[in-house]
Structure formats: structure tokens, C-alpha cells
mmCIF file of N, CA and C in Angstrom:
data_model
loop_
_atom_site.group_PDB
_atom_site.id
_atom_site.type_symbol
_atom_site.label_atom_id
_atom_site.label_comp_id
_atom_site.label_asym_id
_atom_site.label_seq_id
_atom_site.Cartn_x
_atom_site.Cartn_y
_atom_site.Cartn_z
ATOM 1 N N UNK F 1 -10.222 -13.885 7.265
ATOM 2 C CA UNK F 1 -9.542 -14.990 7.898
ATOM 3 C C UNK F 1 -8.069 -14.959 7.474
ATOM 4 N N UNK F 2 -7.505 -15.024 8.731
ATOM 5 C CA UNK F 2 -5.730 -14.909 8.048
ATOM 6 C C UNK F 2 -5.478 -16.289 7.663
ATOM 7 N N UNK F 3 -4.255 -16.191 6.901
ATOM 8 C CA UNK F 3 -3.587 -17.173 6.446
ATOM 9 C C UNK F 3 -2.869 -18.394 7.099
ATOM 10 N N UNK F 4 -2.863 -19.350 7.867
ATOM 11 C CA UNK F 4 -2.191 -20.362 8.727
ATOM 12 C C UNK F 4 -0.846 -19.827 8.829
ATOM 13 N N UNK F 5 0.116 -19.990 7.645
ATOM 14 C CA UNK F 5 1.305 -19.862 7.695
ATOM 15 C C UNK F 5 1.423 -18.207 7.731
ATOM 16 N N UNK F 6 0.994 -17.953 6.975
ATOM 17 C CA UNK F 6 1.743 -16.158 6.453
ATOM 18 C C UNK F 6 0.796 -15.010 8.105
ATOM 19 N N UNK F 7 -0.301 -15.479 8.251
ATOM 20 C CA UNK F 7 -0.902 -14.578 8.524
ATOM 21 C C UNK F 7 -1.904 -13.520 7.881
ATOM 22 N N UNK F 8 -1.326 -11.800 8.753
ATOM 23 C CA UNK F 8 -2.085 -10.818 7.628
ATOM 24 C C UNK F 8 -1.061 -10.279 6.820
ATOM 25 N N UNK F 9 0.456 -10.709 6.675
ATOM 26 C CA UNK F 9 1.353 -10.365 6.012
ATOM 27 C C UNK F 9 0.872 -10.382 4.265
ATOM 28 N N UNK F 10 0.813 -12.014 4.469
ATOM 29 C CA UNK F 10 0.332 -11.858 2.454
ATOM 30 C C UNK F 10 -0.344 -10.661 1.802
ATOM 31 N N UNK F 11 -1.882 -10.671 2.462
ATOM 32 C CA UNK F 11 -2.358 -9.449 2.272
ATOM 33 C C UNK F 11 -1.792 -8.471 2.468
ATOM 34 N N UNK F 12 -1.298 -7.635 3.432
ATOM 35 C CA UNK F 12 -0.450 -6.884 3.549
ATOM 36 C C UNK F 12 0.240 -6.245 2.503
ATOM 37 N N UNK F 13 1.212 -7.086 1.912
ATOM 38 C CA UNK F 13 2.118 -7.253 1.328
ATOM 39 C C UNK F 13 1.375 -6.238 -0.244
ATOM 40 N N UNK F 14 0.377 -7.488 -0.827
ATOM 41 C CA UNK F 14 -0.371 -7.017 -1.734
ATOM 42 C C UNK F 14 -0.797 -5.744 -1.880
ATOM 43 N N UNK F 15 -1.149 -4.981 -0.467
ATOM 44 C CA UNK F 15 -2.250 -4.281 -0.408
ATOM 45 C C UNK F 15 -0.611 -2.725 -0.650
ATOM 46 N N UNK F 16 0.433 -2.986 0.268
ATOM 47 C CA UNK F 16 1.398 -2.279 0.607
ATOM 48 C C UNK F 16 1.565 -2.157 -1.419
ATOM 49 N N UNK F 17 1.578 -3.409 -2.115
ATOM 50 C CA UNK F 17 2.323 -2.562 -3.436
ATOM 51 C C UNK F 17 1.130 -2.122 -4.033
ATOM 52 N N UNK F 18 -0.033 -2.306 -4.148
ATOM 53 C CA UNK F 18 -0.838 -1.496 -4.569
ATOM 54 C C UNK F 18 -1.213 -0.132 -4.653
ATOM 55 N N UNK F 19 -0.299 -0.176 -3.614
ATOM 56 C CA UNK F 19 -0.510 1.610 -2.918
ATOM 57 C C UNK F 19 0.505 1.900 -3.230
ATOM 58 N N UNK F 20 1.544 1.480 -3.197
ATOM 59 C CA UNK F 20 3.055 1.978 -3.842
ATOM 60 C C UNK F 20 2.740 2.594 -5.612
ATOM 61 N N UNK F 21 1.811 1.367 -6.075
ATOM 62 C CA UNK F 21 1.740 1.951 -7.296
ATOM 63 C C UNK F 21 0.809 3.332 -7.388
ATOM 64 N N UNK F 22 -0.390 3.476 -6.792
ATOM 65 C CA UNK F 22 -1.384 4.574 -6.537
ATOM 66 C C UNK F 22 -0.356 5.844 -6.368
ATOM 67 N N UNK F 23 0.467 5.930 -5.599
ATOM 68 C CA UNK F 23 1.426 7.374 -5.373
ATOM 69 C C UNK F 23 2.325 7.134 -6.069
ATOM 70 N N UNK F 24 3.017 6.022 -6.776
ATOM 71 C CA UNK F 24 3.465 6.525 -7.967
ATOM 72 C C UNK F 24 3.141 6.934 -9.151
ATOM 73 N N UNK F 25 1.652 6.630 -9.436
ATOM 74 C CA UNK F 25 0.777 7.070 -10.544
ATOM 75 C C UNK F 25 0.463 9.030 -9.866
ATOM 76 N N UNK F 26 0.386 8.766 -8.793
ATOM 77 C CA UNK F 26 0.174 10.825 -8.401
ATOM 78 C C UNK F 26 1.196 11.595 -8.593
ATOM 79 N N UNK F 27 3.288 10.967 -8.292
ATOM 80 C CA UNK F 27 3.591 11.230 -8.411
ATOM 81 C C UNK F 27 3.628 11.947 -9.680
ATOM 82 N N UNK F 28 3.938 10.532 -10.600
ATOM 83 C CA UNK F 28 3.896 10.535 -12.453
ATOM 84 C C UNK F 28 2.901 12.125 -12.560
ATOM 85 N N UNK F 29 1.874 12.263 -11.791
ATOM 86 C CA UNK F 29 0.861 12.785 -12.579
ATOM 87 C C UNK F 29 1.150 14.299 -11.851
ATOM 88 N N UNK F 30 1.846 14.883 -11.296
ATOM 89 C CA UNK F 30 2.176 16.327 -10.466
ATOM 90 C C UNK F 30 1.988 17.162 -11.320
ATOM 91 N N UNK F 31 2.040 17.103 -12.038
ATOM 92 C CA UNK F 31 1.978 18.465 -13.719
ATOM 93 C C UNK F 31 1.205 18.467 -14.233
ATOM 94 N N UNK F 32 0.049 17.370 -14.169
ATOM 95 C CA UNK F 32 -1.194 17.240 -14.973
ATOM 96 C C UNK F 32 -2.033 17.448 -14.434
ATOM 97 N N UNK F 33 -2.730 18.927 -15.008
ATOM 98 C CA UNK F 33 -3.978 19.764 -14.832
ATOM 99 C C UNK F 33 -5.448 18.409 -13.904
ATOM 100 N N UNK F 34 -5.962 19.414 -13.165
ATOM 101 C CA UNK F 34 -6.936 18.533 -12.798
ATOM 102 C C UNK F 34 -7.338 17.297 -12.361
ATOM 103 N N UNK F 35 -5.560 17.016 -12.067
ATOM 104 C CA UNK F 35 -5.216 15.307 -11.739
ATOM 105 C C UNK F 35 -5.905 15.509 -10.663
ATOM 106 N N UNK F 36 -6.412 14.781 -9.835
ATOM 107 C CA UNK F 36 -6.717 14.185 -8.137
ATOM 108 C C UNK F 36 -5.757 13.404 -7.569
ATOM 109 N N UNK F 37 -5.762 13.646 -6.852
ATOM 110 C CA UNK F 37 -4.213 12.643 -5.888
ATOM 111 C C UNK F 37 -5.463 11.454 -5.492
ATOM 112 N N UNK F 38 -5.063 10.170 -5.369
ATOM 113 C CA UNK F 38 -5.673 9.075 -4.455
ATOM 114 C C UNK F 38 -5.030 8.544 -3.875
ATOM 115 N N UNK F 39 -5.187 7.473 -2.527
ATOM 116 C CA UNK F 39 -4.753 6.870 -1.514
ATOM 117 C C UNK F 39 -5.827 5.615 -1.301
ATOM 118 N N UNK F 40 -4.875 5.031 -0.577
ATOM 119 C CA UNK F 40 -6.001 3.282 -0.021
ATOM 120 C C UNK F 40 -5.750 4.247 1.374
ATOM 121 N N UNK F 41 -6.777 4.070 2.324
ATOM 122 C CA UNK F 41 -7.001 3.869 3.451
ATOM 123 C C UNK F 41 -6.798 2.272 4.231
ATOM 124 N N UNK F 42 -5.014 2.232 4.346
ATOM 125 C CA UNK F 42 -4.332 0.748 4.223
ATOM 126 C C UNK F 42 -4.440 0.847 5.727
ATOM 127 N N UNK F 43 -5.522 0.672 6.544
ATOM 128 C CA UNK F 43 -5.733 -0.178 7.986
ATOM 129 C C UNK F 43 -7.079 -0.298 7.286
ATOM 130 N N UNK F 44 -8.000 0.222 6.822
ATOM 131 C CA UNK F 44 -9.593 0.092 6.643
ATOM 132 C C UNK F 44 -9.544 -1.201 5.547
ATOM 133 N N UNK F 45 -8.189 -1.001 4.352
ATOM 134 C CA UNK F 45 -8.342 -2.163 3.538
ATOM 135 C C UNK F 45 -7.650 -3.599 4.020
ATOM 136 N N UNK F 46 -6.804 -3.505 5.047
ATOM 137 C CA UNK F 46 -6.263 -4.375 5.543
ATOM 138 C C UNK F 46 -7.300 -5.246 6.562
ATOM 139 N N UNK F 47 -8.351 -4.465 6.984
ATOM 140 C CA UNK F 47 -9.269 -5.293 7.547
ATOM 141 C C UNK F 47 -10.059 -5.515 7.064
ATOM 142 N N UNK F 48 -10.717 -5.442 5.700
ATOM 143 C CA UNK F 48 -11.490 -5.741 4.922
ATOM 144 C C UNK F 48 -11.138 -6.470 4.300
ATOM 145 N N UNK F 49 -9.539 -7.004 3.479
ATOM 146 C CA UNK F 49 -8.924 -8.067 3.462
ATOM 147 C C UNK F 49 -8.899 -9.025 4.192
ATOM 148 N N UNK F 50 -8.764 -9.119 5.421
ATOM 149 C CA UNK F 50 -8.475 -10.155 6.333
ATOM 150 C C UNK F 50 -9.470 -10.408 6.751
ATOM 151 N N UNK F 51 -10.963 -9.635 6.803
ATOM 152 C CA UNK F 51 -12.215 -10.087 6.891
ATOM 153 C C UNK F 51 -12.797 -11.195 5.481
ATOM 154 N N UNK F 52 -12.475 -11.542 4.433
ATOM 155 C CA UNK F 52 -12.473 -12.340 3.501
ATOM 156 C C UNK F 52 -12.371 -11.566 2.272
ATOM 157 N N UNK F 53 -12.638 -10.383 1.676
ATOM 158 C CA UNK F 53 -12.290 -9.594 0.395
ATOM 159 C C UNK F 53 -11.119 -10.238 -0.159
ATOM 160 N N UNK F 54 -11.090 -10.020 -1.357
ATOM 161 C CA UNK F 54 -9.308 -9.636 -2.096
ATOM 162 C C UNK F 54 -8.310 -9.199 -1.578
ATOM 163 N N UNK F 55 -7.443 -8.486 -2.280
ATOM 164 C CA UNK F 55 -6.855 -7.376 -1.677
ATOM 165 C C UNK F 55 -7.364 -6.290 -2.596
ATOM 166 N N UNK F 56 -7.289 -6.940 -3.625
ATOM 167 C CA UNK F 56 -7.932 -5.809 -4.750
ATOM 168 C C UNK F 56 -9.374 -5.623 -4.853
ATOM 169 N N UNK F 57 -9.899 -5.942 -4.075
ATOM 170 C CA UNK F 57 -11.647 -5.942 -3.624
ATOM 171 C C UNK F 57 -11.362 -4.831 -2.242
ATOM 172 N N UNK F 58 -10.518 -5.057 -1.909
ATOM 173 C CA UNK F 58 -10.697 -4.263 -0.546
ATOM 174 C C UNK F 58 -9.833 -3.398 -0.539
ATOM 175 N N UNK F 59 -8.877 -3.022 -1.606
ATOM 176 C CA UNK F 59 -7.888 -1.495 -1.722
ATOM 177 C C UNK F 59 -9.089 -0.677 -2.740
ATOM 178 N N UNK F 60 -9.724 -1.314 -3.736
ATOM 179 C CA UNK F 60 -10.727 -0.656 -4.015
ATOM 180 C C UNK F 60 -12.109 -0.037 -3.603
ATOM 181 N N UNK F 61 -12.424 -0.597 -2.279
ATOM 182 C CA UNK F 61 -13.260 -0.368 -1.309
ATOM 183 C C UNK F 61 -13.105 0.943 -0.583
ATOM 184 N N UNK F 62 -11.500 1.039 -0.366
ATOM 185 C CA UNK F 62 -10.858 2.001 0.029
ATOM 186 C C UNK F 62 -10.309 2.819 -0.037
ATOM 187 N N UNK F 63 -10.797 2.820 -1.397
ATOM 188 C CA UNK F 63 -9.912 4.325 -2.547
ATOM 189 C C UNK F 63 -10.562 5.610 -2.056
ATOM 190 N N UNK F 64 -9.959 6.450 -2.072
ATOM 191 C CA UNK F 64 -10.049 7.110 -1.249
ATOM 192 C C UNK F 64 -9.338 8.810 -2.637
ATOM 193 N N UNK F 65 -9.625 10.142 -2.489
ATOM 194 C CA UNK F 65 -9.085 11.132 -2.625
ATOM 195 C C UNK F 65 -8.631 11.836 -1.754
ATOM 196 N N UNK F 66 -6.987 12.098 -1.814
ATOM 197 C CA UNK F 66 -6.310 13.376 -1.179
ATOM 198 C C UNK F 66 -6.617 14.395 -0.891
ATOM 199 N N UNK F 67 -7.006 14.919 0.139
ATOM 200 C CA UNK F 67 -7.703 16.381 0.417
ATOM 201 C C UNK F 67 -5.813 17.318 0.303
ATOM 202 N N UNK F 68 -5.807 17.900 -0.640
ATOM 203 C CA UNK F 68 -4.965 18.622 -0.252
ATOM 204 C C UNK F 68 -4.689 19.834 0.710
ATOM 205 N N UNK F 69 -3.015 20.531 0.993
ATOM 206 C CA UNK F 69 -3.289 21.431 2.270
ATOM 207 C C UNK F 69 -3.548 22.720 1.328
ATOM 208 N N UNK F 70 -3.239 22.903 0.648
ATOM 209 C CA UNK F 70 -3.310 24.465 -0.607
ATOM 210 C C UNK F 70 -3.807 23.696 -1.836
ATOM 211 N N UNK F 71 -4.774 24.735 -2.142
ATOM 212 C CA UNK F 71 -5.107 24.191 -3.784
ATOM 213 C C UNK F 71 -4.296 25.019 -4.759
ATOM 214 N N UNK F 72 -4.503 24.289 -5.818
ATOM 215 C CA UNK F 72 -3.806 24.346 -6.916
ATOM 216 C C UNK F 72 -4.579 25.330 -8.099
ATOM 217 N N UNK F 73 -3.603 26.248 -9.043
ATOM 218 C CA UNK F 73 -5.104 26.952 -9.820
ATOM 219 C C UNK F 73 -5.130 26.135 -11.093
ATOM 220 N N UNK F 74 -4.475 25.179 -11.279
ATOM 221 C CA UNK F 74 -4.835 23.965 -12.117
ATOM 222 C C UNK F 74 -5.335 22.759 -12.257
ATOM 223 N N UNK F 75 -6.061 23.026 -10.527
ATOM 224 C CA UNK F 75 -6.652 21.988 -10.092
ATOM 225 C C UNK F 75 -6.263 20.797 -9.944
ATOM 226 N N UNK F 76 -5.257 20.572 -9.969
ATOM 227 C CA UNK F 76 -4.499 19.588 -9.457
ATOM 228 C C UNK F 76 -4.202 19.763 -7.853
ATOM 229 N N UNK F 77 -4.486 18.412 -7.126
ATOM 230 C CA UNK F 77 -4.851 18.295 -6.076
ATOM 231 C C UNK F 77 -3.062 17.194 -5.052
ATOM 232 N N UNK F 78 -1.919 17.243 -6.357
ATOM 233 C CA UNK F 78 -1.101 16.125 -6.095
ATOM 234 C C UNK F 78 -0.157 17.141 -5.183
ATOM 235 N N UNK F 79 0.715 16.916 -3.880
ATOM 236 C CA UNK F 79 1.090 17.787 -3.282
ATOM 237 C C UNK F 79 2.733 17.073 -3.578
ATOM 238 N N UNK F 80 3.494 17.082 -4.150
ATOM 239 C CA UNK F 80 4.910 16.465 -4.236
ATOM 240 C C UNK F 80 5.931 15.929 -2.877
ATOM 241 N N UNK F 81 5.871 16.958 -2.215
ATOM 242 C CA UNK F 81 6.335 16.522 -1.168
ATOM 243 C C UNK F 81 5.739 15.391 0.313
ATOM 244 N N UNK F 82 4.158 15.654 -0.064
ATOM 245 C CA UNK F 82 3.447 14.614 0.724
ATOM 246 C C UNK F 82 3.035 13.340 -0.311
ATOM 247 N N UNK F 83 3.206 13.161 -1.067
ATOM 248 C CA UNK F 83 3.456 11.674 -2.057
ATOM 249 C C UNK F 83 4.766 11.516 -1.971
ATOM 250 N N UNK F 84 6.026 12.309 -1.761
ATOM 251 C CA UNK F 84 7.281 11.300 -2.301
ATOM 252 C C UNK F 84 7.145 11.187 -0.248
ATOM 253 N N UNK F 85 6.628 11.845 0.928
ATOM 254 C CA UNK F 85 6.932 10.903 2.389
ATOM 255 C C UNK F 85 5.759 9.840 1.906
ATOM 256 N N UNK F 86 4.588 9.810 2.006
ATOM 257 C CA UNK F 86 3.795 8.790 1.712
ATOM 258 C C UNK F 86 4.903 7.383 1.036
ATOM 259 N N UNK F 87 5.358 7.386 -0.197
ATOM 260 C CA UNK F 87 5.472 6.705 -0.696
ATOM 261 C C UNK F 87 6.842 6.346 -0.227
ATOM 262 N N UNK F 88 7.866 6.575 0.652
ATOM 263 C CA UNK F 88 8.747 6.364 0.984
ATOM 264 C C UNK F 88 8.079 5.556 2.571
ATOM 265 N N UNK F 89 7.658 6.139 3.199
ATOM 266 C CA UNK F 89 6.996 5.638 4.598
ATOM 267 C C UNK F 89 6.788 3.511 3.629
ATOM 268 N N UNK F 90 5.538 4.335 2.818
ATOM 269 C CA UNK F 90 4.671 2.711 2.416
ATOM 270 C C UNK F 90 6.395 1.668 1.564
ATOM 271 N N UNK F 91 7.226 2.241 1.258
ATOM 272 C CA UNK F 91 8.520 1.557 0.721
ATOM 273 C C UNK F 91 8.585 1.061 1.805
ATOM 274 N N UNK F 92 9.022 1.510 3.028
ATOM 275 C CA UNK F 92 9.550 1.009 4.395
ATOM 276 C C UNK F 92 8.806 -0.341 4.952
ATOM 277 N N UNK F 93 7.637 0.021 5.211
ATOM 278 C CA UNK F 93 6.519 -0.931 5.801
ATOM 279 C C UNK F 93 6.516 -2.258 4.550
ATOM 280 N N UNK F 94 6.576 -1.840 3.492
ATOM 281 C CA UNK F 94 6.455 -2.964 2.562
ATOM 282 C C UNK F 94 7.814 -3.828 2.764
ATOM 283 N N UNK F 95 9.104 -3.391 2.856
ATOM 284 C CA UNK F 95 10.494 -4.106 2.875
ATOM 285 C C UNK F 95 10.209 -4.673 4.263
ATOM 286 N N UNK F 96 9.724 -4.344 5.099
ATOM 287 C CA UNK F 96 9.895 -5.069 6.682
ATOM 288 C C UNK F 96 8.772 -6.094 6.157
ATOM 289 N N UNK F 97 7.613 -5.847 5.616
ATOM 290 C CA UNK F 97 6.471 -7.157 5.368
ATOM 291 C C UNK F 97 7.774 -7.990 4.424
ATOM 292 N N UNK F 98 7.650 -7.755 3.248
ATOM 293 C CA UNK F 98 8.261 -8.827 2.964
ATOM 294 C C UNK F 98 9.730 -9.623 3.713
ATOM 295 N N UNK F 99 10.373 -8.973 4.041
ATOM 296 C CA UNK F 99 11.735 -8.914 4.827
ATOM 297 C C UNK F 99 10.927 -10.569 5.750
ATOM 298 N N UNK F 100 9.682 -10.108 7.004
ATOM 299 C CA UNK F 100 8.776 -11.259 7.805
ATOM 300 C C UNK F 100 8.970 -12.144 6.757
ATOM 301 N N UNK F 101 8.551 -12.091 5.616
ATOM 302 C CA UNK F 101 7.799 -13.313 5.310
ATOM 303 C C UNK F 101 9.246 -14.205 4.302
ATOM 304 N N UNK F 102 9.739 -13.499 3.846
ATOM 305 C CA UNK F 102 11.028 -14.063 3.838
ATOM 306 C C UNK F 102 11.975 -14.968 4.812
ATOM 307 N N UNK F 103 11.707 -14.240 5.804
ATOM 308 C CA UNK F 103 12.293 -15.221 6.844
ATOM 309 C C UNK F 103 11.490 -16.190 7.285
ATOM 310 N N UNK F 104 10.257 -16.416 6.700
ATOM 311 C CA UNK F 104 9.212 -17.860 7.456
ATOM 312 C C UNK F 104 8.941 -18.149 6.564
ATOM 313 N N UNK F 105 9.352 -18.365 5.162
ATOM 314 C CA UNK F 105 9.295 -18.858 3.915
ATOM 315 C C UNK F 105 11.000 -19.535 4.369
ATOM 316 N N UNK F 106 12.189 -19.435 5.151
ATOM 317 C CA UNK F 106 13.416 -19.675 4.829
ATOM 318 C C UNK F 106 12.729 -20.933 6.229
ATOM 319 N N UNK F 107 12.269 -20.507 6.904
ATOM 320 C CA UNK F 107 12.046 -21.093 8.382
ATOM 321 C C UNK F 107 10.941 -22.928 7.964
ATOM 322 N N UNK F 108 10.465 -22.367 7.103
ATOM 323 C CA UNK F 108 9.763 -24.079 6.344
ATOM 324 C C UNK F 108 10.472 -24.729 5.542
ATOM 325 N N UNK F 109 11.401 -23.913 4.533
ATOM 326 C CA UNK F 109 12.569 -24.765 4.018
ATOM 327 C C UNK F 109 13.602 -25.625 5.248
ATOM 328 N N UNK F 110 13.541 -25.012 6.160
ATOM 329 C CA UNK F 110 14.542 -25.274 6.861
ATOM 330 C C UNK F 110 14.003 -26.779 7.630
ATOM 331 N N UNK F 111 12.494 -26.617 7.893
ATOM 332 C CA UNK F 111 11.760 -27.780 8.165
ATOM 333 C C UNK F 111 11.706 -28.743 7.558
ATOM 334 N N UNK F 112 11.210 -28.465 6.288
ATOM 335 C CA UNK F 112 11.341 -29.231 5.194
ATOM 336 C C UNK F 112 12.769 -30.064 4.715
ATOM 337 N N UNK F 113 13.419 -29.621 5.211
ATOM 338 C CA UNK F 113 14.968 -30.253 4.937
ATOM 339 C C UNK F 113 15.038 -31.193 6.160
ATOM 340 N N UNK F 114 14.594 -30.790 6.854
ATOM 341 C CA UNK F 114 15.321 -31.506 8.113
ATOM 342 C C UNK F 114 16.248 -30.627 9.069
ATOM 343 N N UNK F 115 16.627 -29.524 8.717
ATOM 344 C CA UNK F 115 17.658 -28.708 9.411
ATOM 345 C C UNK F 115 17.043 -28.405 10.817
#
């Protein structure tokens, strides 16, 4: 169930830095033997959110491992250049969510005043 005011933004929002942190933890981890890359599957957790879950009930629902395109002989599965677009893409989408909700957080003050 979305939110009256916010919508599926709130969640959103949540779900967008959660995942920001997930590829920055793969990034962090590019050098370390046997790491696994992970990902949220952020439309599958976004509707599992907005169906009543968490966000953190439903990015964990949706954890997910990186199939990489070449393996690694250290078994590391983190591909550098597809975590730093990943994580630049999910930067983007996250500044426009919050960017929305910023402006309808300014749009009830503005009610709230009287303006």
C-alpha cells in the first residue's frame, strides 16, 4: 500500500540507498579473492515493498548474485566497470527520488503556511 502523501517514492528512496550501499560494498571488495558481487532486483523489491514488506524485508527478499561476463581465477565474481555504471545509474534515480519528494515536502510547508 503506498503512502497518501509520498507514494512509492519513500520506499523507493530506501530501497535506491540500500543498493547504493550493496555496490559500494562490491566495489570496496574488487581485490578480494572469492568475493561474490550482489544486487537487489529494485522493481521485484519495489513491489514487494509497496505490497506491505519493509524495505529491508523486501531488498532482502531480493538479494540476488551477479552472474558475471568473464570469470575471475580468484574467484571473484565483482566486474569494476559494471558496479561503478550500476552504481552511478542507481546515484541518478536516487537524486531524482529524492529531488520528487523534496519538492512535496516544500509543497505542504507551503500549505501549511498559508502560501
Amino acid at each position: 500500500m503506498a503512502d497518501p502523501l509520498f507514494g512509492i517514492h519513500g520506499k523507493a528512496l530506501e530501497l535506491r540507498s540500500q543498493r547504493l550501499s550493496l555496490i559500494a560494498s562490491n566495489i570496496a571488495n574488487a581485490a578480494t579473492p572469492n568475493y561474490k558481487a550482489r544486487d537487489i532486483d529494485f522493481q521485484k523489491a519495489l513491489s514487494d515493498a509497496t505490497g506491505g514488506l519493509s524495505a529491508g524485508q523486501a531488498a532482502d527478499r531480493n538479494l540476488g548474485y551477479r552472474v558475471p561476463l568473464e570469470t575471475s581465477l580468484d574467484g571473484n565474481t565483482v566486474e569494476l566497470s559494471t558496479e561503478q555504471n550500476q552504481f552511478a545509474e542507481n546515484a541518478l534515480h536516487y537524486k531524482a527520488t529524492l529531488s520528487f519528494l523534496e519538492g512535496r515536502v516544500g509543497t505542504v510547508m507551503q500549505a501549511l503556511k498559508g502560501e
